[in-house]
Every structure is written in structure tokens, then in C-alpha cells.
XYZ file of C-alpha atoms in Angstrom:
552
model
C 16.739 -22.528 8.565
C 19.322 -23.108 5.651
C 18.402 -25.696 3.050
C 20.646 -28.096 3.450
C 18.668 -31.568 3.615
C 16.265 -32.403 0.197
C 13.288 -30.776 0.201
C 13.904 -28.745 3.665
C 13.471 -25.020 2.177
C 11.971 -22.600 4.690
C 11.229 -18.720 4.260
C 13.698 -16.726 6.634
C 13.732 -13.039 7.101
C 16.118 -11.374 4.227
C 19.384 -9.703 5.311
C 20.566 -7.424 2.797
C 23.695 -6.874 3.852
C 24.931 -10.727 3.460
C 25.935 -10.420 -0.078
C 27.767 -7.940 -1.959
C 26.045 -5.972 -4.676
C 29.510 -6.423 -6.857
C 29.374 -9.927 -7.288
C 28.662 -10.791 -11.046
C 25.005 -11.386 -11.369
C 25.188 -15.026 -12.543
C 27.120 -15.694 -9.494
C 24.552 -13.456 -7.155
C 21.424 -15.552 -8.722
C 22.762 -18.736 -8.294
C 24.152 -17.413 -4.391
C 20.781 -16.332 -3.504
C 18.283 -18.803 -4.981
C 20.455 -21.329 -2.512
C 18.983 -18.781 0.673
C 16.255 -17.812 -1.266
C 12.643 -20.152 -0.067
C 11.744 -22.499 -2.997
C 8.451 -22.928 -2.192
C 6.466 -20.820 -0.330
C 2.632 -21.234 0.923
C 0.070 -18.597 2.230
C -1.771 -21.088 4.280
C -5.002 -19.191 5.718
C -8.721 -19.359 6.067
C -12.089 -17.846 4.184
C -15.928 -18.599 3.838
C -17.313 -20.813 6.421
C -19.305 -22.242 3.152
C -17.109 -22.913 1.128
C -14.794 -26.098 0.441
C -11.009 -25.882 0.047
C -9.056 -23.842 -2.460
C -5.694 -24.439 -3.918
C -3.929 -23.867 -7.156
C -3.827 -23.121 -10.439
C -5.314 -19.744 -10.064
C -7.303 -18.506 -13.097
C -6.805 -15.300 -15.406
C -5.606 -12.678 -15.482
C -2.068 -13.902 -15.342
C 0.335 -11.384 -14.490
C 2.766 -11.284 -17.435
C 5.947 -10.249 -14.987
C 5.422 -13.846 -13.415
C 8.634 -16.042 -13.915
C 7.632 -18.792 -16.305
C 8.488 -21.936 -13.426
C 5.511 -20.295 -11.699
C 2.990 -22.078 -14.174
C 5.256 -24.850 -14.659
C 4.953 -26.485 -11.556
C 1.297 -25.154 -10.169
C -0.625 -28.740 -11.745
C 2.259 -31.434 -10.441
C 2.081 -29.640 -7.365
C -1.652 -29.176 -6.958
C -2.128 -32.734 -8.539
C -0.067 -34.310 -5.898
C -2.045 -32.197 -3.426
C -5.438 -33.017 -4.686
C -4.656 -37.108 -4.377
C -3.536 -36.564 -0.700
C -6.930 -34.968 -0.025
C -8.870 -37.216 -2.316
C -7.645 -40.411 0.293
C -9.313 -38.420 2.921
C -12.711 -37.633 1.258
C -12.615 -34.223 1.149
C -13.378 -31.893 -1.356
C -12.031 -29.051 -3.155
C -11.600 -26.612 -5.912
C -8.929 -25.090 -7.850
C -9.192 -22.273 -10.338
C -12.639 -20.613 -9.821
C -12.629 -16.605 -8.229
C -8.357 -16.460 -7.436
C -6.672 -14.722 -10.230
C -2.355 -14.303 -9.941
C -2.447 -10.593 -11.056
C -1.755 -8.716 -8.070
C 1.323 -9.659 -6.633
C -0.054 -8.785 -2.815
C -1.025 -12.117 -2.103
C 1.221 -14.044 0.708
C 2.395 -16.378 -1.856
C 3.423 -13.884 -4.959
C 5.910 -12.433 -3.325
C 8.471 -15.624 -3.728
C 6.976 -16.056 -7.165
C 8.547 -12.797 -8.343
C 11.618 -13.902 -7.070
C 11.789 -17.305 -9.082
C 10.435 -19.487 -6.271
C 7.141 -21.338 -6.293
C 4.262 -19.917 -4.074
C 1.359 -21.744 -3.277
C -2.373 -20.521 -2.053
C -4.233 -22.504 0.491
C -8.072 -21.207 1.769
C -9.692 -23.202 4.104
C -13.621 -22.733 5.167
C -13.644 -20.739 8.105
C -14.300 -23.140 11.639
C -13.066 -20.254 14.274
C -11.169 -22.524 16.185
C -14.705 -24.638 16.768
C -17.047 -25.639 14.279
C -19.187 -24.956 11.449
C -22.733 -25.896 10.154
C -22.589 -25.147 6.627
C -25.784 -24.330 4.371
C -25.712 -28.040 3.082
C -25.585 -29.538 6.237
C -21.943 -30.511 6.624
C -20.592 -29.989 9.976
C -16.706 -29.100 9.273
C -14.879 -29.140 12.348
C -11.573 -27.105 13.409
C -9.279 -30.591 13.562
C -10.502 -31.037 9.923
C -9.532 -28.085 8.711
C -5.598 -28.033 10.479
C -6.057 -31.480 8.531
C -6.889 -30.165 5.502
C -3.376 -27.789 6.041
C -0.922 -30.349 6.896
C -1.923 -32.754 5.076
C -1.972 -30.154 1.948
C 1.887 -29.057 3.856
C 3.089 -32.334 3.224
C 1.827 -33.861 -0.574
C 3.807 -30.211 -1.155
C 6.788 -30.691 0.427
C 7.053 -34.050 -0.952
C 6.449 -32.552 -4.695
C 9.229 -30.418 -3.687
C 11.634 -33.132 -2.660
C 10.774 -35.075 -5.634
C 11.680 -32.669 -8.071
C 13.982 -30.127 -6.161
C 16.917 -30.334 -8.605
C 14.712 -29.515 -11.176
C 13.076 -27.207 -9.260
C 16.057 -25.461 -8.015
C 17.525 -25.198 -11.758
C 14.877 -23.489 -12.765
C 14.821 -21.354 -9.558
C 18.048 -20.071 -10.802
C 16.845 -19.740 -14.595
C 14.192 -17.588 -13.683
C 16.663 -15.265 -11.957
C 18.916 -15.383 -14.525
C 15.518 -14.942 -17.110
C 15.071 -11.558 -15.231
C 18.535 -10.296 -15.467
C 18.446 -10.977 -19.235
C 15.505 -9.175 -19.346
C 16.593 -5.908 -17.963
C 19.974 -6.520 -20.401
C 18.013 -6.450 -23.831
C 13.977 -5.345 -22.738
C 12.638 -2.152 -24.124
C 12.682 -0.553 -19.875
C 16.122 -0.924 -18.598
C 16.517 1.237 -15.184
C 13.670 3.497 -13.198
C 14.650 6.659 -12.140
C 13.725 8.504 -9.026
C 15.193 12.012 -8.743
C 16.038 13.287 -5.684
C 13.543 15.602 -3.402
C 14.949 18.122 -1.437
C 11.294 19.198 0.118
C 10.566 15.364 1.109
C 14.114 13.786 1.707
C 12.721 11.069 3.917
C 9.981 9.573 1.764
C 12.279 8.465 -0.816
C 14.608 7.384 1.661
C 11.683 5.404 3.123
C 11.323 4.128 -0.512
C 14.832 3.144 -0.740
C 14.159 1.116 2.379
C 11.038 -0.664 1.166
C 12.385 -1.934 -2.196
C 15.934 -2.764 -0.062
C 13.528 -4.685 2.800
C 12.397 -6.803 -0.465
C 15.131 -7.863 -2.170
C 15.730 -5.229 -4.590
C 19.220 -4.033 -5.635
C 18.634 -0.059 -4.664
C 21.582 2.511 -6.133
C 22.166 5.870 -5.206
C 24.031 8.960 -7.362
C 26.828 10.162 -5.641
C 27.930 14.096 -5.097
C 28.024 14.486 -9.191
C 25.282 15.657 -10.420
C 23.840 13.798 -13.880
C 21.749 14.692 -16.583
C 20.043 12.070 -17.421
C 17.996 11.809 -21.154
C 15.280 9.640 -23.056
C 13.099 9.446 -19.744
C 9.556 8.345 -19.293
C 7.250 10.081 -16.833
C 5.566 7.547 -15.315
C 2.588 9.606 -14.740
C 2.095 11.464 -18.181
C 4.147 9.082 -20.301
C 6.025 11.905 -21.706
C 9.505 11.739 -22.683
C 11.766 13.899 -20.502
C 15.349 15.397 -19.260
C 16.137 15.639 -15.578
C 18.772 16.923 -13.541
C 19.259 14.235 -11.451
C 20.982 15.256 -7.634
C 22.955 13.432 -5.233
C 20.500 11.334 -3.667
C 18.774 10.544 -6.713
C 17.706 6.770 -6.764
C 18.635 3.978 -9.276
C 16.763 0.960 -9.931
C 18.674 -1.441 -12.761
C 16.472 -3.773 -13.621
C 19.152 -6.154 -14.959
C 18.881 -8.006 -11.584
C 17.577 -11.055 -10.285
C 15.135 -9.635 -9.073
C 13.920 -7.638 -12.026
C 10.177 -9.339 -12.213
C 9.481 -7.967 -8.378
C 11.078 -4.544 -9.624
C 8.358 -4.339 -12.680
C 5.499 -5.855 -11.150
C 5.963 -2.995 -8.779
C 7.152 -0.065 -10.374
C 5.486 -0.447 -13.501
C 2.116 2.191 -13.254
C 0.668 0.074 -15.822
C 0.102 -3.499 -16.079
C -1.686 -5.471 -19.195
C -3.878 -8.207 -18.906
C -5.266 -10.005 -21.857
C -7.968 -10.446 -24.376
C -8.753 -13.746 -23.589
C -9.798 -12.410 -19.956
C -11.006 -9.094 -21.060
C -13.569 -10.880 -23.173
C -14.598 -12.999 -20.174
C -14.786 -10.118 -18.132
C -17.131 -8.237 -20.103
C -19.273 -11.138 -20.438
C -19.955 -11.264 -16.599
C -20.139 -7.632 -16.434
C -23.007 -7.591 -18.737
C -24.790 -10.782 -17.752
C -24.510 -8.618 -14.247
C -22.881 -11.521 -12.736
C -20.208 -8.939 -11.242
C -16.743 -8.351 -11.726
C -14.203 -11.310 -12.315
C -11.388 -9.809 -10.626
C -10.596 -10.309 -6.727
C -7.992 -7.685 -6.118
C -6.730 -4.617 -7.149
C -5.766 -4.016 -10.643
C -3.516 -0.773 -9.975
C -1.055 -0.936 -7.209
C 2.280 1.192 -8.643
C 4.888 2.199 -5.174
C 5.901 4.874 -6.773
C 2.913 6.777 -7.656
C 0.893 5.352 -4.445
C 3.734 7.367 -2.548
C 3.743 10.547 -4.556
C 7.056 10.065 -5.969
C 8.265 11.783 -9.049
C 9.341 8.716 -11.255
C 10.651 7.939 -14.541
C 11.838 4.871 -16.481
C 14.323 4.418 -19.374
C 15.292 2.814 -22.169
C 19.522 2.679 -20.439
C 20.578 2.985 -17.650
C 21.590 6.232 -17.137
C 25.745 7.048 -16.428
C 26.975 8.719 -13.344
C 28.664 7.054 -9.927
C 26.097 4.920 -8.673
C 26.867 3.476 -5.498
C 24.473 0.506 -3.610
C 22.332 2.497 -1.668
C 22.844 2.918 2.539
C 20.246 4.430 4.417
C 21.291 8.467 5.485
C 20.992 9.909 9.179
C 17.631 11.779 9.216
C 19.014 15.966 9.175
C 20.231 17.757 11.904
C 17.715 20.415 12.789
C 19.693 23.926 14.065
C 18.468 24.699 17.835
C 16.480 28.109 18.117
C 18.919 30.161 20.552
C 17.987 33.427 19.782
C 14.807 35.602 20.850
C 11.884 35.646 18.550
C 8.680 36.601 18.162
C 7.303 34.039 15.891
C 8.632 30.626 14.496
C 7.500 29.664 10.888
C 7.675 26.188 9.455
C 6.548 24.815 5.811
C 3.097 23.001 5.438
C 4.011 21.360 2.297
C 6.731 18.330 4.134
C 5.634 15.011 4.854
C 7.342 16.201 8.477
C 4.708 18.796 8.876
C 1.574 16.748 9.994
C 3.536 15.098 12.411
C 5.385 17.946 13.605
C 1.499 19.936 13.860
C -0.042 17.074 15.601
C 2.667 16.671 18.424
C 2.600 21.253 18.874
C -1.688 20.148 19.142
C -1.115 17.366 21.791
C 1.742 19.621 23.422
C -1.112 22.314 23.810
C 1.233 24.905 21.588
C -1.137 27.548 19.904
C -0.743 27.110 15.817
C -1.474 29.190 13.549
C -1.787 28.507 9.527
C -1.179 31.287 6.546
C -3.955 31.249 4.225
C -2.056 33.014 1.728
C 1.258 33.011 0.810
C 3.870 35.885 2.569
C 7.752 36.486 2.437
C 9.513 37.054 5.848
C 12.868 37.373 5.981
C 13.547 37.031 2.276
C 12.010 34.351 2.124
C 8.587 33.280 1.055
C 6.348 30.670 2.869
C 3.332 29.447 0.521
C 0.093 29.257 2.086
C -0.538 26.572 4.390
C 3.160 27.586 6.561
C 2.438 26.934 10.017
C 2.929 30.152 12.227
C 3.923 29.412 16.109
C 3.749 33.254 18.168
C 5.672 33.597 21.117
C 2.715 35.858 22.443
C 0.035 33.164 23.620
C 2.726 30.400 24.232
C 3.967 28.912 27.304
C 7.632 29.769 28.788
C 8.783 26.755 27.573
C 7.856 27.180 23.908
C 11.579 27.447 22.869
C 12.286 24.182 24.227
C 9.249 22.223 22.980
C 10.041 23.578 19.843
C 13.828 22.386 19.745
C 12.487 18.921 20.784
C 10.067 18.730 17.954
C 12.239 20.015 15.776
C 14.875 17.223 16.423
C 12.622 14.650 16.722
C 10.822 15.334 12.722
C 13.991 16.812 11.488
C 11.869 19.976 10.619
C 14.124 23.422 9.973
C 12.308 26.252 12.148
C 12.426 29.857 10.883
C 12.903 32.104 13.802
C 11.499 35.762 13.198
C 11.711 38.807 15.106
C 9.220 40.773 13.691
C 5.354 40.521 12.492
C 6.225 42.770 9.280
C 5.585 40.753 6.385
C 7.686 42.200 3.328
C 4.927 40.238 0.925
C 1.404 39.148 1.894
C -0.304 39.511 4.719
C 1.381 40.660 8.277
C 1.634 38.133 10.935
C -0.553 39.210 13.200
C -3.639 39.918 10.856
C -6.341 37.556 10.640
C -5.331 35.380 7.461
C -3.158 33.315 9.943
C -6.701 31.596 12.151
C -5.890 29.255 15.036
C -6.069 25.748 14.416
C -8.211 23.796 16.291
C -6.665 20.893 18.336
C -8.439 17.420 16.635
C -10.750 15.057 19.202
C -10.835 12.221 16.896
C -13.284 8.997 17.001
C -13.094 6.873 14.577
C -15.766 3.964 14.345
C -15.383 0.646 13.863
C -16.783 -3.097 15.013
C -19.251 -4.547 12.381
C -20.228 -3.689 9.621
C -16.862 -1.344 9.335
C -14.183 -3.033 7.171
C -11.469 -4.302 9.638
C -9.050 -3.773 6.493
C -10.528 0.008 5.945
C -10.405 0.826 10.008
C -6.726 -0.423 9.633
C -5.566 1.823 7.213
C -6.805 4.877 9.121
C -5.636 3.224 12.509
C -1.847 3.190 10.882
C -2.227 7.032 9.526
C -3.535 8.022 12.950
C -1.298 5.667 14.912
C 1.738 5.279 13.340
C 1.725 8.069 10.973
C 1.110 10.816 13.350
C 1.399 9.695 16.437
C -2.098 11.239 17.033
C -4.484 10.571 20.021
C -7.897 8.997 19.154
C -10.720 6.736 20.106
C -11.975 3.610 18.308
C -16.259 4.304 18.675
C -17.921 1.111 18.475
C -20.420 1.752 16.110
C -23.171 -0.559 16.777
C -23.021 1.450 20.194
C -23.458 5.129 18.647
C -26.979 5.577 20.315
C -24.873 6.049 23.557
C -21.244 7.410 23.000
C -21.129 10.764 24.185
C -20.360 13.203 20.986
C -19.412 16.180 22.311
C -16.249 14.632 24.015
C -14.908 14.678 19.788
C -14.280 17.332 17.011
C -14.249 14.769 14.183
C -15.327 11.735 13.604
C -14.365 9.262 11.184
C -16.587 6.686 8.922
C -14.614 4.130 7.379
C -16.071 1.703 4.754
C -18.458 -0.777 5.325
C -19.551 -4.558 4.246
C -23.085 -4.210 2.878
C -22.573 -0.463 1.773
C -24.009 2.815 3.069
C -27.288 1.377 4.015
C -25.276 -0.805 6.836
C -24.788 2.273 8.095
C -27.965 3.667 8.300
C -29.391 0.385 9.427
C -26.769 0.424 12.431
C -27.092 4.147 13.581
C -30.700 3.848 12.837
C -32.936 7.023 12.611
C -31.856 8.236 16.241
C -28.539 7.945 15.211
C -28.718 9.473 11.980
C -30.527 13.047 13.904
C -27.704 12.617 16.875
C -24.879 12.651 13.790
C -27.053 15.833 12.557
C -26.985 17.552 15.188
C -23.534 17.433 15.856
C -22.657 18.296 12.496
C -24.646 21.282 13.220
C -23.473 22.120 16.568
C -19.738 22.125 14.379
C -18.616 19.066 14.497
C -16.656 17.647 11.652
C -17.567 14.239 10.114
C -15.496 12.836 7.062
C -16.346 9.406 5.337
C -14.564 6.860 3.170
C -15.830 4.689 0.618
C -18.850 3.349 2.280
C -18.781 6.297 4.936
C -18.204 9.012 2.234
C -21.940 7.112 0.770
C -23.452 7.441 3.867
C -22.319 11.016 4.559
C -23.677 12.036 1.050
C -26.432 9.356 0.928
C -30.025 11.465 0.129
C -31.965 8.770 3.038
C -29.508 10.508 5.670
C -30.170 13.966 4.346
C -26.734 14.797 5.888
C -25.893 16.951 3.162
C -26.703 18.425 -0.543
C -23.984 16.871 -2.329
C -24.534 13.414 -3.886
C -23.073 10.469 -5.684
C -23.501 10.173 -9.354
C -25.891 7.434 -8.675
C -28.605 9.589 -6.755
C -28.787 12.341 -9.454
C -29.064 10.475 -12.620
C -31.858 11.871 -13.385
C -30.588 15.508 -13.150
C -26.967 14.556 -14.420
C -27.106 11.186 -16.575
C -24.381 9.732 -17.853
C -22.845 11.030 -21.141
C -23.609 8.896 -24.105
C -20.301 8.631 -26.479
C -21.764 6.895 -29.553
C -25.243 6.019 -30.780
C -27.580 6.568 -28.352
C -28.501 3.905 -25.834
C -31.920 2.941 -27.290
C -30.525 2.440 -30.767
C -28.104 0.237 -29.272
């Protein structure tokens, strides 16, 4: 919906291809803030026990946030408080909320200059609620609490929207100035030939929102005065064609810090209240997560600089995935690296495609070439007729480059046919879930699995372990839980626990996460010898840095 009548402003999905990345920047800021939403609210639901919950947050602030966000978070929430003080019901602003993290619905159009707005509702599941106090809170209260929240806001926002537009635009125009003088001017992301496609998927994310994404032509660069973002060490690279640009003299530059930066600052004033709680053990004052950097969550080599480094930069396109040359000849094996992003999908569709795989141990050279260890060996002998054309498939499909062989002669390393290269087992995966497993946590692994890999598995309802039949799986997966490990145990219960045992013995493979990692190690299961810190402080306690606890 374009914004054409006062006040009407609506998100819409973001088309990066409707405006030119050659237009002048003031004229590009002022161009998009007028598609760009100017107020945007993540309207959803928590607690059944608790009240209502809308802005102002409370600290930590992050300090990318455009300066309109604070500006207009009391007229807003004042207006929005009145509305819902003629109707009786209550609220709070302020009190566990922080705006650090930019993951929450409505920080994403705060980074871009707009004004995003939080709403939380008490949980009614579409019926009703008896809360603790006694207050029955009904599901037409709470849509009234939303629209009636929807529309004090949207009248705020028609009451001030030139304002609010004008500074829409200055906040743009703040960030562009800021990437013109700041002390980090660019981020650089040098081009992988091993893992093409996951900085091309990178390119896509930052693209998909809203980012200005440039790539090096054919000329290669040498580009100085870098910063590792890992080590923080100052660096040279040889930057390739491919390499990735990110200038952060661009209206969007607060999204391109807030998310690239590996470190973000908060302040004394909350530090101070923080360690207050912490050692009145009233529990952490943060919500979210505190360290969320794309570039080092996706293992990409990344460095940021002081200027922006020269070279023909071009506005990034996305590339056709690479051609993968057809295996035409005889052979007796095929090898293919273990170290791509490519190869766990490639392995689990050879697994599902019942192809025998085999995986190097050690490193070898075939060919003149060397494979490190973890190379994934396919033998002729062993394989169906059809190998060669499952394999030319695969290979098109993950854009994997197959090394045909005609010989088990290794020139270095062990000989193909020896036993460093074992078969790999074909996964039967279960992974639990249903309460207590974190929906959020069970997610994750569903998208790796799922999406990912395309592998096959079951979701095991855990509260029904007593009676799923174990053998049927290889591995099973224990996600995190609500309550910690001893939700688990009180779940599987001690029939459970000796069924897990005994499958564990019998070979099975079980690996845990977070809360299923404490439950694995946990010394009431007995699963195991190894332990968190916490259950061997008494054999390993903690280091003590200065004077010695009891002095202290």
C-alpha cells in the first residue's frame, strides 16, 4: 500500500531492484523513506499473567539506534496509554524489554529511520484466562487491547507525520553522514573460492534487507589498514573478484553496524544495574542476546576499515550457482572435498540414495592432487549400475566438482582401498520435541535437518519415550528444554533414562543441546563420565584471580 493519504503508512515487502544504487544518496534517502513504513508495530502475545506492555523499553539502549527512535517512543506511548486508560485497563511500560538486540519485530524499521513499536498482550489462546489474581481476561479483550492500541498510534502518526517524516529522512541522512566522517567506513568480505555460495547467500541476506551490497569486479585489489573482525588485528588482503563491499555511507548504515559490528557497547549506567541484580541473585537484566554479528555467526572471513577501499565496485547481482563437469569417463572411484558447505548436503542425498560412502581419515594426494582428511570417497566396486548417473545428478544439483580416478594408488597417504577410508553409516534420525523441549530450540534443528540438508527424520514426542520404538533410529537428538535438564529426567523418568542407556550401549548415538547436552552429561542420568563445570566443583573449582574469596 503506498502512503499517499496522512497517516496511511503500511510495511510492504522491499524490492531492491526499484531504485538505482547511482542515485545521489540525499536523493535515495529522501526516495525511500517515502516507500519506506514510518511506523511499524510487532503486535503479539506473552504471559497469561501478566498485563499489557508497550513502550519506552528500558536499558541497554543500542547506541546504532537513529536518534527519532527515542524521540517519539513517550508521545506515542502517552497517546496510547490515555486510549487504554478510557477503557480501564492496565499496563506497563519499561520494566524487562530492553532495545539492544535489533531481532525484535519492531527494530528492524528502527534501524532504518522509522519508528517501531512493541505491543505484548497476556496470553488468552483464542478463549480465556483466569489469572493468579482472579481476573478473568477474555480473548475479545485482548484483540481490544490491539486495536485500540493500533489506532491512538496511527492517530499519533497522523498528527505529527510531517514531523515525523522529516526526521524519517534526517535519520537516513544522519547515517550516511556517519559512514562519510565515522572512525569504520566500509566492511570488507573477501572472496571464498572453497565456499562461493555462502557469501553469495550473504550478499542476498543484507540485499533482502535493505542494504546497498557491492561487488569487486575481474581486477583484483589490495586492499590496506584492515580490521579482522575476529582478532582485531590490523591486516592486508588480496581481495578477488567476488569480494564483497559494504559502504557504510548509506541510508541504511545503522542496520549495516548493528549487524556487522562483532562488538556492541552498552553502558555504565546499565552495567552498574546489572551487576546489582546479578549479585542480589535477582537474575540477569537482559532479555535477549547480547552477541548476534552475521558475519561471524556464518563463518565468514570479515574485516572493516577506516576507507573504503578503491577498485571497480559494481552493485552486487546474485551469480548462477557453478556448472559442475558430467563424469563421462570410466572410473574406479570418485573423490569429493569434505571441507564445502555443499558437502553435507551432497553426503546426505548419496545416504538417502543408498550410495556406499566412504570418508579419508587422513589426508592423501591422487592425481596430483591432495584431498585433506575428511574427502568423501565413492568406489565404483559396491555401487549400483547407475552410480554414474546419480552422481551427475547430485553433482548438478549442489554444484559439487567430482574427481574421477582410475586407480586406488595413492601417490601420498594411505591407498584407497585400505582401511583409513571406513563406511559411513546412513543416519536414522529422531529428534524429540513436544513439552518441555523449546519450540524455538526444536526449530533450529528442524531448519538444519529440513531445509539445510534435505535429510529424512522423525519428530519423537518426548513425553511418549516410554513407548517409541528405538531401534527403528541411529541418533537421536535432545534439544533444550524449559525447566532445564531435570525436565528431562522428570519426563523420561527412570525407565526412560535405562531404555536411553541401553541404546547408547547397544550403539546408538545420542547428542544434546543446551538443556539436552545437561541431561546427556547430567551425574543423576549416569549417561556418561563427562560433566558440567557445575557437578565437579569440588574436584575442579573455579580459579580465583585476586584475593581470595573469603578475604573478600
Amino acid at each position: 500500500v503506498w502512503p499517499w493519504g496522512r497517516g496511511n503508512h503500511y510495511l510492504f515487502d522491499m524490492n531492491r531492484d526499484w531504485f538505482t544504487m547511482t542515485q545521489p544518496e540525499s536523493e535515495r534517502s529522501a526516495w525511500i523513506a517515502s516507500w519506506l513504513p514510518q511506523l511499524l508495530v510487532d503486535s503479539h502475545e506473552m504471559g497469561a499473567n501478566a498485563t499489557y506492555l508497550f513502550p519506552p523499553p528500558r536499558h541497554p539502549f543500542n547506541p546504532h539506534l537513529p536518534a527519532n527512535t527515542r524521540k517519539w517512543e513517550l508521545p506515542f506511548s502517552s497517546d496510547q496509554a490515555r486510549a487504554l486508560d478510557g477503557r480501564g485497563y492496565p499496563y506497563y511500560s519499561g520494566e524487562w524489554n530492553e532495545e539492544f538486540f535489533p531481532g525484535y519485530g519492531s527494530s528492524w524499521a528502527a534501524y532504518h529511520g522509522a519508528i517501531g513499536i512493541l505491543y505484548e498482550m497476556s496470553r488468552t489462546t483464542g478463549t480465556l484466562v483466569r489469572k493468579r489474581g482472579g481476573t478473568v481476561r477474555t480473548f475479545a479483550q485482548a484483540v481490544e487491547h490491539q486495536t485500540t492500541s493500533s489506532v491512538a498510534n496511527l492517530i499519533s502518526l497522523a498528527d505529527g507525520a510531517a514531523e515525523i517524516l522529516a526526521d524519517h529522512v534526517a535519520a537516513r541522512a544522519q547515517a550516511v553522514e556517519n559512514g562519510k566522517t565515522g572512525p569504520i567506513r566500509a566492511w570488507v568480505f573477501p572472496a571464498d573460492p572453497d565456499n562461493p555460495e555462502r557469501l553469495e547467500k550473504f550478499a542476498a541476506l543484507l540485499t533482502d534487507q535493505g542494504l546497498e551490497v557491492r561487488s569487486l569486479g575481474e581486477k583484483t585489489v589490495r586492499a590496506k589498514g584492515l580490521t579482522d573482525a575476529r582478532t582485531g588485528e590490523k591486516a592486508e588482503q588480496e581481495l578477488a573478484a567476488g569480494s564483497l563491499l559494504i559502504r557504510l555511507d548509506q541510508p541504511a548504515g545503522h542496520l549495516a553496524r548493528v549487524l556487522l559490528d562483532p562488538h556492541i557497547p552498552m553502558d555504565v549506567v546499565f552495567f552498574r544495574d546489572e551487576r546489582e541484580y546479578l549479585e542480589k541473585g535477582k537474575g540477569s537484566r537482559l532479555y535477549e542476546t547480547t552477541a548476534w554479528s552475521l558475519p561471524l555467526l556464518r563463518a565468514i572471513p570479515a574485516y572493516w576499515s577506516g576507507k573504503v577501499p578503491g577498485g571497480q565496485w559494481e552493485a552486487w547481482t546474485p551469480s548462477a550457482p557453478p556448472a559442475a563437469g558430467p563424469l563421462d569417463a570410466p572410473f574406479n572411484s570418485v573423490i569429493v572435498e569434505g571441507g564445502t558447505d555443499q558437502a553435507p548436503r551432497l553426503l546426505a542425498d548419496l545416504l538417502q540414495a543408498g550410495v556406499t560412502v566412504r570418508v579419508a581419515r587422513k589426508p592423501f594426494t591422487m592425481g596430483g592432487r591432495s584431498f585433506p582428511r575428511g574427502a568423501l570417497v565413492l568406489q565404483a566396486e559396491g555401487n549400483g549400475d547407475d552410480l554414474t548417473e546419480v552422481l551427475n545428478n547430485l553433482a548438478a544439483k549442489h554444484g559439487v566438482t567430482m574427481h574421477a580416478v582410475g586407480t586406488a594408488n595413492a601417490e601420498d597417504g594411505p591407498d584407497l582401498g585400505g582401511g583409513e577410508y571406513p563406511v559411513l553409516v546412513a543416519p536414522r534420525v529422531g529428534v524429540l520435541t513436544g513439552m518441555p523441549v523449546s519450540p524455538t530450540d526444536y526449530g533450529a534443528i528442524w531448519h538444519l535437518l529440513d531445509q539445510e540438508l534435505d535429510l529424512r527424520f522423525s519428530s519423537l514426542d518426548v513425553g511418549r519415550f516410554s513407548g517409541i520404538d528405538l531401534s527403528r533410529y541411529n541418533v537421536l537428538v535432545f534439544p533444550g528444554v524449559y525447566g532445564g535438564s531435570a525436565m528431562y529426567r522428570q519426563v523420561l523418568g527412570t525407565g526412560g533414562v535405562d531404555k536411553l542407556r541401553r541404546w547408547i550401549e547397544a550403539g546408538g548415538t545420542a547428542i544434546g543441546i543446551d538443556g539436552g547436552a545437561r541431561m546427556l552429561a547430567d551425574q543423576e542420568t549416569g549417561l556418561t563420565r563427562t560433566r558440567f563445570r557445575s557437578q565437579a566443583l569440588a574436584e575442579f573449582p573455579p580459579p580465583v584471580w585476586s584475593i581470595a574469596a573469603a578475604e573478600a
